PDB file of C-alpha atoms in Angstrom:
ATOM      1  CA  MET A 203     -37.883   0.947  -7.796  1.00 49.00           C
ATOM      2  CA  PRO A 204     -35.540   3.939  -7.462  1.00 68.00           C
ATOM      3  CA  TYR A 205     -32.453   3.610  -5.326  1.00 75.00           C
ATOM      4  CA  VAL A 206     -31.294   6.430  -3.082  1.00 80.00           C
ATOM      5  CA  LEU A 207     -28.315   6.727  -0.811  1.00 87.00           C
ATOM      6  CA  PRO A 208     -29.338   6.313   2.824  1.00 93.00           C
ATOM      7  CA  ALA A 209     -29.245   9.309   5.167  1.00 96.00           C
ATOM      8  CA  ALA A 210     -26.219   7.784   6.941  1.00 96.00           C
ATOM      9  CA  ALA A 211     -24.191   8.063   3.724  1.00 95.00           C
ATOM     10  CA  LEU A 212     -25.032  11.730   3.386  1.00 95.00           C
ATOM     11  CA  ARG A 213     -24.195  12.330   7.071  1.00 97.00           C
ATOM     12  CA  PHE A 214     -20.830  10.653   6.540  1.00 96.00           C
ATOM     13  CA  LEU A 215     -20.106  12.986   3.616  1.00 94.00           C
ATOM     14  CA  ALA A 216     -21.081  16.018   5.704  1.00 97.00           C
ATOM     15  CA  ASP A 217     -18.831  14.825   8.542  1.00 97.00           C
ATOM     16  CA  LEU A 218     -16.005  14.246   6.073  1.00 94.00           C
ATOM     17  CA  GLU A 219     -16.414  17.780   4.762  1.00 93.00           C
ATOM     18  CA  ALA A 220     -16.135  19.136   8.305  1.00 96.00           C
ATOM     19  CA  ASN A 221     -13.169  16.875   9.170  1.00 94.00           C
ATOM     20  CA  ASN A 222     -11.226  16.741   5.948  1.00 88.00           C
ATOM     21  CA  ASP A 223      -7.998  15.120   7.106  1.00 89.00           C
ATOM     22  CA  ALA A 224      -6.371  11.716   6.936  1.00 87.00           C
ATOM     23  CA  ALA A 225      -6.411  11.111  10.706  1.00 92.00           C
ATOM     24  CA  TRP A 226     -10.177  11.592  10.922  1.00 94.00           C
ATOM     25  CA  PHE A 227     -10.730   9.371   7.907  1.00 92.00           C
ATOM     26  CA  ALA A 228      -8.507   6.618   9.333  1.00 92.00           C
ATOM     27  CA  ALA A 229     -10.491   6.717  12.575  1.00 96.00           C
ATOM     28  CA  ASN A 230     -13.763   6.517  10.613  1.00 96.00           C
ATOM     29  CA  LYS A 231     -12.784   4.024   7.914  1.00 94.00           C
ATOM     30  CA  LYS A 232     -15.152   1.291   9.147  1.00 96.00           C
ATOM     31  CA  ARG A 233     -17.958   3.824   9.137  1.00 96.00           C
ATOM     32  CA  TYR A 234     -16.992   4.784   5.569  1.00 94.00           C
ATOM     33  CA  GLU A 235     -17.103   1.135   4.475  1.00 93.00           C
ATOM     34  CA  LYS A 236     -20.531   0.578   6.024  1.00 95.00           C
ATOM     35  CA  GLU A 237     -22.297   3.889   5.514  1.00 95.00           C
ATOM     36  CA  LEU A 238     -20.917   5.167   2.211  1.00 93.00           C
ATOM     37  CA  LYS A 239     -18.950   2.606   0.227  1.00 91.00           C
ATOM     38  CA  GLY A 240     -21.468  -0.240   0.451  1.00 91.00           C
ATOM     39  CA  PRO A 241     -24.502   1.882  -0.437  1.00 91.00           C
ATOM     40  CA  SER A 242     -22.554   3.660  -3.197  1.00 90.00           C
ATOM     41  CA  ARG A 243     -21.658   0.338  -4.773  1.00 89.00           C
ATOM     42  CA  ALA A 244     -25.297  -0.713  -4.598  1.00 89.00           C
ATOM     43  CA  LEU A 245     -26.260   2.551  -6.311  1.00 87.00           C
ATOM     44  CA  ALA A 246     -23.645   2.013  -9.044  1.00 85.00           C
ATOM     45  CA  GLU A 247     -24.940  -1.521  -9.608  1.00 87.00           C
ATOM     46  CA  ALA A 248     -28.544  -0.286  -9.793  1.00 87.00           C
ATOM     47  CA  VAL A 249     -27.631   2.403 -12.324  1.00 85.00           C
ATOM     48  CA  ASN A 250     -25.578  -0.127 -14.291  1.00 85.00           C
ATOM     49  CA  ASP A 251     -28.548  -2.513 -14.411  1.00 85.00           C
ATOM     50  CA  VAL A 252     -30.796   0.225 -15.794  1.00 85.00           C
ATOM     51  CA  MET A 253     -28.102   1.269 -18.265  1.00 83.00           C
ATOM     52  CA  GLY A 254     -27.860  -2.321 -19.460  1.00 87.00           C
ATOM     53  CA  GLY A 255     -31.523  -2.176 -20.441  1.00 88.00           C
ATOM     54  CA  ILE A 256     -31.163   1.180 -22.178  1.00 90.00           C
ATOM     55  CA  SER A 257     -27.769   0.847 -23.838  1.00 88.00           C
ATOM     56  CA  PRO A 258     -25.978  -2.451 -23.185  1.00 86.00           C
ATOM     57  CA  ALA A 259     -22.789  -1.160 -24.808  1.00 85.00           C
ATOM     58  CA  HIS A 260     -22.484   1.412 -22.006  1.00 83.00           C
ATOM     59  CA  ALA A 261     -23.103  -0.986 -19.131  1.00 83.00           C
ATOM     60  CA  SER A 262     -20.154  -2.366 -17.197  1.00 83.00           C
ATOM     61  CA  ASP A 263     -19.457  -6.057 -16.735  1.00 83.00           C
ATOM     62  CA  ALA A 264     -17.802  -5.105 -13.413  1.00 82.00           C
ATOM     63  CA  PRO A 265     -20.052  -2.484 -11.769  1.00 76.00           C
ATOM     64  CA  HIS A 266     -18.210  -2.844  -8.450  1.00 74.00           C
ATOM     65  CA  LYS A 267     -15.233  -1.168 -10.157  1.00 75.00           C
ATOM     66  CA  LEU A 268     -17.203   1.912 -11.214  1.00 76.00           C
ATOM     67  CA  LEU A 269     -16.333   3.812  -8.031  1.00 76.00           C
ATOM     68  CA  SER A 270     -12.968   5.396  -7.414  1.00 72.00           C
ATOM     69  CA  ARG A 271     -11.168   4.710  -4.178  1.00 69.00           C
ATOM     70  CA  ILE A 272     -11.654   7.595  -1.787  1.00 69.00           C
ATOM     71  CA  ASN A 273      -8.019   7.532  -0.653  1.00 63.00           C
ATOM     72  CA  ARG A 274      -6.828   8.260  -4.180  1.00 57.00           C
ATOM     73  CA  ASP A 275      -8.158  11.750  -3.657  1.00 56.00           C
ATOM     74  CA  ILE A 276      -5.292  14.224  -3.587  1.00 55.00           C
ATOM     75  CA  ARG A 277      -6.622  15.796  -0.371  1.00 55.00           C
ATOM     76  CA  PHE A 278      -5.039  12.961   1.573  1.00 51.00           C
TER      77      PHE A 278
END
């Protein structure tokens, strides 16, 4: 079954684009955790599972670490 990011994750990204500053992000961090980070990790794990079946050498043993932290972005 294919995995897609929920609409809430895409709305969060659109809101982040419109409010691209640290203060807005700090005020919306819980929303980020719930609407984007959690579903993104689930997507990374789903892709990693498929990759394990295709090419085990390219699958990660720690799929939760496949995503970069958003606050490492130089914008902030």
